């Protein structure tokens, strides 16, 4: 070493490294170290000096004996694992071959626990070794391109422990435990979980799947599939539908639970898929259609929970919802069609209620006060039945099927089907509304009224022949208005506005016209009364006239009014009014509709006076008896000639006066039928507890008999023909030229809101129009031109 | 369990080679040496001294000096010369000049005791002093004997002598 000159700030010479001899020879170092490692494996680490062994390892690496160190440690670890296998694991190999899952379970559990404890042992040792060999890990391992000691330990465990046959035993032990739990036995979940954790941490190749994924999971899936296929069949045979569903749901929950608790979370999806494929998909139709417990029964008994469960489970598989849809549709259709034919068990004695039964106008021989087979209650019953059905299914849909859209659509289709299957549906619905507006809504609050009307509109939407409904509704409304039978004006208007919302304003134009007429009439009457009071003439009676604009009111009511000769007092009053009115409105023509009117008349009987409400015709008849005594009588012929009424009408009126409940006239001879030779006298002895009596004419709003039906249908058809033609002309005028198919489609589309036109009838109309030179056929015979 | 502030004052006993008595070191200083730190964390402070027979006491003192300095500095990682550039801060420069003769043993000790700052410091020193030197100069500076066999050396010099101004 050179010395430093005093005062000179020269760098010192660096002392060279002394080549120090190692403290001990290499083999000795290794021996000590390997002894120490073995002590660690024997759980005797507390006696060792950490520092010393650390130093040994350090020295070996520094003295380029890293290889020896590394390989030595690895072989020691491997030996240790083998020892563990022999000591702990092999003794607990499950030996029971036969027996069910529960019998094998304790052995499996012990085995899995043994595997786990070997692992714990190994890890404990590896942790200590890792600390000890840190220097080697830091310096030697990267240089030599080997695995860190920890990773190497993992690999060794994999090779020595998790190989066949041990791995096979592990797998079968796990499967066994799973099966035991599935059968309902309690198992030690943590034993399985701890073993699965080990498998999850080890992998064969870097970045490859871990042992669980590659070896265990496929087995679990395979065995689960087999297990559940068998179970599906077994359950179907032994359970009814709700039980089956409950069990399936339980299985879903338990498998999910299992995957989360002691298998790997990733197994949850394949397991639930297996459940879907084995328990649900193949058995969908069988479960739904199970007799005495399937879908229909659940619906009948309002088993909301079971239905919800059904829905929940079925929505897991794609075919589930479509199966459910079909079943619901079938159910609705079945129930709906049974409504149209009410059964014999009808307690009102409505019997078959067949629409084609002969109308029993003349007598209700059954002695019950209820309606005859054609009475309005058939209609109401049907509509109420449909409404109840719809309510029920809506309820189920909302509560159990969580308002699923597809199912909702299917149900609506089914309802549409039912409603349109009944050819008299439009008429029935109109009658239902009629009943309600006349009596049914009495005493209900506004809200309740609204609800009933809304529900009716709901049903109305399903009708495809809306024009038939319009026709009936018009007739019924007219009768209601004219006879002031409406329970509430508000309700009427509310119904009208709802119809307007549904169908557009031209649908309700004429209906509104009727309302306006009524209002105008009452204004006119006020003016007339003022006019009369000015004239100071004291009329014998109060005349109230309702003026109907003929366009608005149904033709059936107003065409060809039956003739009647009124007594002089009446006809004078009528003429007065006519003059008054025509003076106000020039250029109008009034036609008296005597058949639609009624009169209040006070009649003196022997016991007391009664106020009778009778039709105008009946009034004409009664007035003839006005000055006659009780012994005087008029014959049928006399009545016929004096009143000038037509025979059927006269007979009808006489029936209501003499043969019905309130016999104001006496018929000689008494009986139900009016014959030509009968004579009538005033019945002075008539009594009744009520002061005011309404003597209705025998026919009130009822379901049409077949003749009337045919008539209505003819009218409908005719109107439809006109509609179709008008529509065709409109379209052709717009487009000038169109293909045949396009024209048919366009017509169907435009008229669809009112009714469904048949392609055949459209074709006929087209040909008709061609004959009348509105259209012409083109050369290619497929399209048409518009002729102005 | 002592509070965090007190732990810095805990006294750790370390016994380097040829030390007659163990040296008491405050934990704040001792934990610079990672090997000590890990041991304390795993096993706690024991009454027995931690033996470090690889390290002589004089070298150990130098290491202690370094650790002492950096236990007082608050932000350890930023001031120590551990960054990748070849900058050496002033205190470190002075430190090195003082102990330059023992640079090798110092580095070995730093490696064993795992004092990263000191190890890096030594490495930088060596690197800085190797730059722009011929092999002969390097040999002279680091006191490395020329152990080439003479005839072989001559052959090599003939072939590659263009960068040697011998």
mmCIF file of N, CA, C and O in Angstrom, chain A residues 1 9 11-18 20 23 49-52 54-55 58-59 62 131 134-135 138-139, chain B residues 35 38-39 42-43 51-54 97-98 100-104 108 111-112 114 125 129 140-143:
data_model
loop_
_atom_site.group_PDB
_atom_site.id
_atom_site.type_symbol
_atom_site.label_atom_id
_atom_site.label_comp_id
_atom_site.label_asym_id
_atom_site.label_seq_id
_atom_site.Cartn_x
_atom_site.Cartn_y
_atom_site.Cartn_z
ATOM 1 N N UNK A 1 0.840 -1.178 0.000
ATOM 2 C CA UNK A 1 0.000 0.000 0.000
ATOM 3 C C UNK A 1 0.880 1.234 0.000
ATOM 4 O O UNK A 1 1.836 1.306 0.738
ATOM 5 N N UNK A 9 -3.977 16.004 -0.854
ATOM 6 C CA UNK A 9 -5.336 15.404 -0.828
ATOM 7 C C UNK A 9 -5.436 14.417 -1.977
ATOM 8 O O UNK A 9 -6.197 14.583 -2.902
ATOM 9 N N UNK A 11 -6.105 10.650 -3.435
ATOM 10 C CA UNK A 11 -7.007 9.540 -3.092
ATOM 11 C C UNK A 11 -6.206 8.420 -2.463
ATOM 12 O O UNK A 11 -5.099 8.105 -2.869
ATOM 13 N N UNK A 12 -6.813 7.802 -1.520
ATOM 14 C CA UNK A 12 -6.150 6.655 -0.919
ATOM 15 C C UNK A 12 -6.220 5.513 -1.892
ATOM 16 O O UNK A 12 -7.190 5.344 -2.624
ATOM 17 N N UNK A 13 -5.254 4.703 -1.781
ATOM 18 C CA UNK A 13 -5.281 3.510 -2.584
ATOM 19 C C UNK A 13 -6.266 2.548 -1.973
ATOM 20 O O UNK A 13 -6.373 2.416 -0.758
ATOM 21 N N UNK A 14 -6.976 1.902 -2.816
ATOM 22 C CA UNK A 14 -8.013 1.002 -2.312
ATOM 23 C C UNK A 14 -7.392 -0.305 -1.908
ATOM 24 O O UNK A 14 -6.592 -0.888 -2.628
ATOM 25 N N UNK A 15 -7.819 -0.688 -0.755
ATOM 26 C CA UNK A 15 -7.318 -1.983 -0.310
ATOM 27 C C UNK A 15 -7.960 -3.057 -1.146
ATOM 28 O O UNK A 15 -9.180 -3.090 -1.301
ATOM 29 N N UNK A 16 -7.137 -3.961 -1.611
ATOM 30 C CA UNK A 16 -7.742 -5.028 -2.417
ATOM 31 C C UNK A 16 -8.523 -5.978 -1.511
ATOM 32 O O UNK A 16 -8.374 -5.994 -0.303
ATOM 33 N N UNK A 17 -9.326 -6.727 -2.169
ATOM 34 C CA UNK A 17 -10.122 -7.697 -1.414
ATOM 35 C C UNK A 17 -9.222 -8.825 -0.996
ATOM 36 O O UNK A 17 -8.500 -9.389 -1.806
ATOM 37 N N UNK A 18 -9.334 -9.136 0.243
ATOM 38 C CA UNK A 18 -8.592 -10.306 0.679
ATOM 39 C C UNK A 18 -9.399 -11.517 0.294
ATOM 40 O O UNK A 18 -10.597 -11.574 0.541
ATOM 41 N N UNK A 20 -10.762 -14.271 1.199
ATOM 42 C CA UNK A 20 -10.977 -14.929 2.476
ATOM 43 C C UNK A 20 -11.341 -16.371 2.252
ATOM 44 O O UNK A 20 -12.168 -16.688 1.428
ATOM 45 N N UNK A 23 -15.471 -19.982 5.932
ATOM 46 C CA UNK A 23 -15.414 -20.394 7.331
ATOM 47 C C UNK A 23 -15.333 -21.884 7.470
ATOM 48 O O UNK A 23 -14.614 -22.418 8.287
ATOM 49 N N UNK A 49 -30.831 -21.422 14.828
ATOM 50 C CA UNK A 49 -30.520 -20.005 14.733
ATOM 51 C C UNK A 49 -30.829 -19.558 13.323
ATOM 52 O O UNK A 49 -30.234 -20.059 12.371
ATOM 53 N N UNK A 50 -31.726 -18.659 13.223
ATOM 54 C CA UNK A 50 -32.102 -18.166 11.906
ATOM 55 C C UNK A 50 -30.898 -17.559 11.206
ATOM 56 O O UNK A 50 -30.612 -17.850 10.042
ATOM 57 N N UNK A 51 -30.206 -16.782 11.936
ATOM 58 C CA UNK A 51 -29.111 -16.023 11.332
ATOM 59 C C UNK A 51 -28.045 -16.956 10.805
ATOM 60 O O UNK A 51 -27.531 -16.781 9.704
ATOM 61 N N UNK A 52 -27.788 -17.970 11.573
ATOM 62 C CA UNK A 52 -26.715 -18.861 11.186
ATOM 63 C C UNK A 52 -27.035 -19.558 9.882
ATOM 64 O O UNK A 52 -26.228 -19.622 8.967
ATOM 65 N N UNK A 54 -29.196 -18.659 7.703
ATOM 66 C CA UNK A 54 -29.236 -17.666 6.643
ATOM 67 C C UNK A 54 -27.840 -17.452 6.090
ATOM 68 O O UNK A 54 -27.601 -17.387 4.881
ATOM 69 N N UNK A 55 -26.912 -17.403 7.027
ATOM 70 C CA UNK A 55 -25.537 -17.162 6.634
ATOM 71 C C UNK A 55 -24.982 -18.325 5.824
ATOM 72 O O UNK A 55 -24.261 -18.133 4.863
ATOM 73 N N UNK A 58 -26.249 -18.019 2.435
ATOM 74 C CA UNK A 58 -25.571 -16.892 1.816
ATOM 75 C C UNK A 58 -24.174 -17.279 1.354
ATOM 76 O O UNK A 58 -23.777 -17.002 0.221
ATOM 77 N N UNK A 59 -23.516 -17.952 2.197
ATOM 78 C CA UNK A 59 -22.144 -18.304 1.836
ATOM 79 C C UNK A 59 -22.095 -19.248 0.670
ATOM 80 O O UNK A 59 -21.274 -19.128 -0.225
ATOM 81 N N UNK A 62 -22.635 -17.245 -2.381
ATOM 82 C CA UNK A 62 -21.499 -16.380 -2.676
ATOM 83 C C UNK A 62 -20.331 -17.190 -3.193
ATOM 84 O O UNK A 62 -19.591 -16.733 -4.061
ATOM 85 N N UNK A 131 -37.989 -17.616 3.906
ATOM 86 C CA UNK A 131 -37.284 -16.586 4.675
ATOM 87 C C UNK A 131 -35.801 -16.878 4.752
ATOM 88 O O UNK A 131 -34.955 -15.993 4.626
ATOM 89 N N UNK A 134 -33.720 -16.339 1.398
ATOM 90 C CA UNK A 134 -34.009 -15.094 0.683
ATOM 91 C C UNK A 134 -32.860 -14.658 -0.193
ATOM 92 O O UNK A 134 -33.067 -14.165 -1.306
ATOM 93 N N UNK A 135 -31.683 -14.840 0.308
ATOM 94 C CA UNK A 135 -30.534 -14.378 -0.475
ATOM 95 C C UNK A 135 -30.428 -15.167 -1.767
ATOM 96 O O UNK A 135 -30.188 -14.613 -2.836
ATOM 97 N N UNK A 138 -32.877 -14.020 -4.174
ATOM 98 C CA UNK A 138 -32.606 -12.689 -4.699
ATOM 99 C C UNK A 138 -31.498 -12.719 -5.741
ATOM 100 O O UNK A 138 -31.550 -12.011 -6.733
ATOM 101 N N UNK A 139 -30.514 -13.527 -5.465
ATOM 102 C CA UNK A 139 -29.311 -13.439 -6.298
ATOM 103 C C UNK A 139 -29.161 -14.629 -7.232
ATOM 104 O O UNK A 139 -28.955 -14.471 -8.426
ATOM 105 N N UNK B 35 -31.954 -6.894 6.666
ATOM 106 C CA UNK B 35 -31.928 -8.219 7.263
ATOM 107 C C UNK B 35 -32.283 -8.138 8.745
ATOM 108 O O UNK B 35 -33.005 -8.974 9.287
ATOM 109 N N UNK B 38 -36.108 -7.361 9.010
ATOM 110 C CA UNK B 38 -36.985 -8.513 8.841
ATOM 111 C C UNK B 38 -36.978 -9.414 10.050
ATOM 112 O O UNK B 38 -38.006 -9.939 10.479
ATOM 113 N N UNK B 39 -35.795 -9.550 10.591
ATOM 114 C CA UNK B 39 -35.695 -10.439 11.734
ATOM 115 C C UNK B 39 -36.483 -9.909 12.915
ATOM 116 O O UNK B 39 -37.178 -10.645 13.606
ATOM 117 N N UNK B 42 -40.129 -10.400 12.307
ATOM 118 C CA UNK B 42 -40.594 -11.774 12.458
ATOM 119 C C UNK B 42 -40.505 -12.272 13.888
ATOM 120 O O UNK B 42 -41.392 -12.974 14.348
ATOM 121 N N UNK B 43 -39.464 -11.941 14.545
ATOM 122 C CA UNK B 43 -39.218 -12.554 15.853
ATOM 123 C C UNK B 43 -39.257 -11.602 17.027
ATOM 124 O O UNK B 43 -39.245 -12.025 18.159
ATOM 125 N N UNK B 51 -26.070 -12.171 15.862
ATOM 126 C CA UNK B 51 -24.680 -12.302 15.406
ATOM 127 C C UNK B 51 -24.570 -12.033 13.914
ATOM 128 O O UNK B 51 -25.395 -12.493 13.139
ATOM 129 N N UNK B 52 -23.604 -11.284 13.499
ATOM 130 C CA UNK B 52 -23.318 -11.102 12.080
ATOM 131 C C UNK B 52 -21.833 -11.400 11.859
ATOM 132 O O UNK B 52 -21.019 -10.484 11.695
ATOM 133 N N UNK B 53 -21.470 -12.659 11.865
ATOM 134 C CA UNK B 53 -20.056 -13.018 11.828
ATOM 135 C C UNK B 53 -19.372 -12.694 10.486
ATOM 136 O O UNK B 53 -18.161 -12.734 10.395
ATOM 137 N N UNK B 54 -20.129 -12.409 9.465
ATOM 138 C CA UNK B 54 -19.487 -12.093 8.191
ATOM 139 C C UNK B 54 -18.876 -10.725 8.179
ATOM 140 O O UNK B 54 -18.122 -10.392 7.279
ATOM 141 N N UNK B 97 -15.068 9.305 0.218
ATOM 142 C CA UNK B 97 -13.646 9.667 0.200
ATOM 143 C C UNK B 97 -12.953 9.222 1.479
ATOM 144 O O UNK B 97 -11.826 8.760 1.467
ATOM 145 N N UNK B 98 -13.692 9.354 2.553
ATOM 146 C CA UNK B 98 -13.094 8.949 3.813
ATOM 147 C C UNK B 98 -12.812 7.460 3.853
ATOM 148 O O UNK B 98 -11.816 6.995 4.359
ATOM 149 N N UNK B 100 -12.724 5.231 1.267
ATOM 150 C CA UNK B 100 -12.534 4.622 -0.046
ATOM 151 C C UNK B 100 -11.670 3.381 -0.009
ATOM 152 O O UNK B 100 -11.861 2.450 -0.798
ATOM 153 N N UNK B 101 -10.758 3.319 0.913
ATOM 154 C CA UNK B 101 -9.858 2.161 0.887
ATOM 155 C C UNK B 101 -10.582 0.867 1.177
ATOM 156 O O UNK B 101 -10.170 -0.200 0.734
ATOM 157 N N UNK B 102 -11.638 0.966 1.899
ATOM 158 C CA UNK B 102 -12.312 -0.282 2.252
ATOM 159 C C UNK B 102 -13.538 -0.554 1.393
ATOM 160 O O UNK B 102 -14.460 -1.257 1.794
ATOM 161 N N UNK B 103 -13.520 0.028 0.211
ATOM 162 C CA UNK B 103 -14.764 0.004 -0.568
ATOM 163 C C UNK B 103 -15.265 -1.400 -0.836
ATOM 164 O O UNK B 103 -16.472 -1.644 -0.803
ATOM 165 N N UNK B 104 -14.344 -2.338 -1.053
ATOM 166 C CA UNK B 104 -14.823 -3.692 -1.356
ATOM 167 C C UNK B 104 -15.558 -4.317 -0.192
ATOM 168 O O UNK B 104 -16.660 -4.827 -0.315
ATOM 169 N N UNK B 108 -19.503 -5.630 0.235
ATOM 170 C CA UNK B 108 -19.912 -6.992 0.615
ATOM 171 C C UNK B 108 -20.803 -6.948 1.851
ATOM 172 O O UNK B 108 -21.837 -7.627 1.930
ATOM 173 N N UNK B 111 -24.160 -5.692 0.964
ATOM 174 C CA UNK B 111 -24.909 -6.736 0.290
ATOM 175 C C UNK B 111 -25.499 -7.725 1.291
ATOM 176 O O UNK B 111 -26.666 -8.076 1.217
ATOM 177 N N UNK B 112 -24.685 -8.109 2.237
ATOM 178 C CA UNK B 112 -25.148 -9.100 3.200
ATOM 179 C C UNK B 112 -26.208 -8.533 4.119
ATOM 180 O O UNK B 112 -27.216 -9.172 4.376
ATOM 181 N N UNK B 114 -28.013 -6.079 3.549
ATOM 182 C CA UNK B 114 -29.103 -5.493 2.743
ATOM 183 C C UNK B 114 -29.371 -4.046 3.092
ATOM 184 O O UNK B 114 -30.451 -3.708 3.590
ATOM 185 N N UNK B 125 -19.828 4.550 -7.156
ATOM 186 C CA UNK B 125 -18.440 4.991 -6.993
ATOM 187 C C UNK B 125 -17.526 4.235 -7.945
ATOM 188 O O UNK B 125 -16.712 4.807 -8.668
ATOM 189 N N UNK B 129 -15.588 5.631 -11.342
ATOM 190 C CA UNK B 129 -14.133 5.596 -11.447
ATOM 191 C C UNK B 129 -13.611 4.655 -12.504
ATOM 192 O O UNK B 129 -12.429 4.557 -12.734
ATOM 193 N N UNK B 140 -4.606 0.014 -11.882
ATOM 194 C CA UNK B 140 -3.843 0.780 -10.897
ATOM 195 C C UNK B 140 -4.756 1.326 -9.821
ATOM 196 O O UNK B 140 -4.463 1.276 -8.643
ATOM 197 N N UNK B 141 -5.908 1.861 -10.253
ATOM 198 C CA UNK B 141 -6.818 2.494 -9.297
ATOM 199 C C UNK B 141 -7.396 1.486 -8.323
ATOM 200 O O UNK B 141 -7.447 1.700 -7.125
ATOM 201 N N UNK B 142 -7.804 0.369 -8.884
ATOM 202 C CA UNK B 142 -8.479 -0.583 -8.010
ATOM 203 C C UNK B 142 -7.533 -1.613 -7.409
ATOM 204 O O UNK B 142 -7.971 -2.525 -6.736
ATOM 205 N N UNK B 143 -6.282 -1.434 -7.731
ATOM 206 C CA UNK B 143 -5.296 -2.329 -7.144
ATOM 207 C C UNK B 143 -5.569 -3.771 -7.505
ATOM 208 O O UNK B 143 -5.585 -4.669 -6.675
#
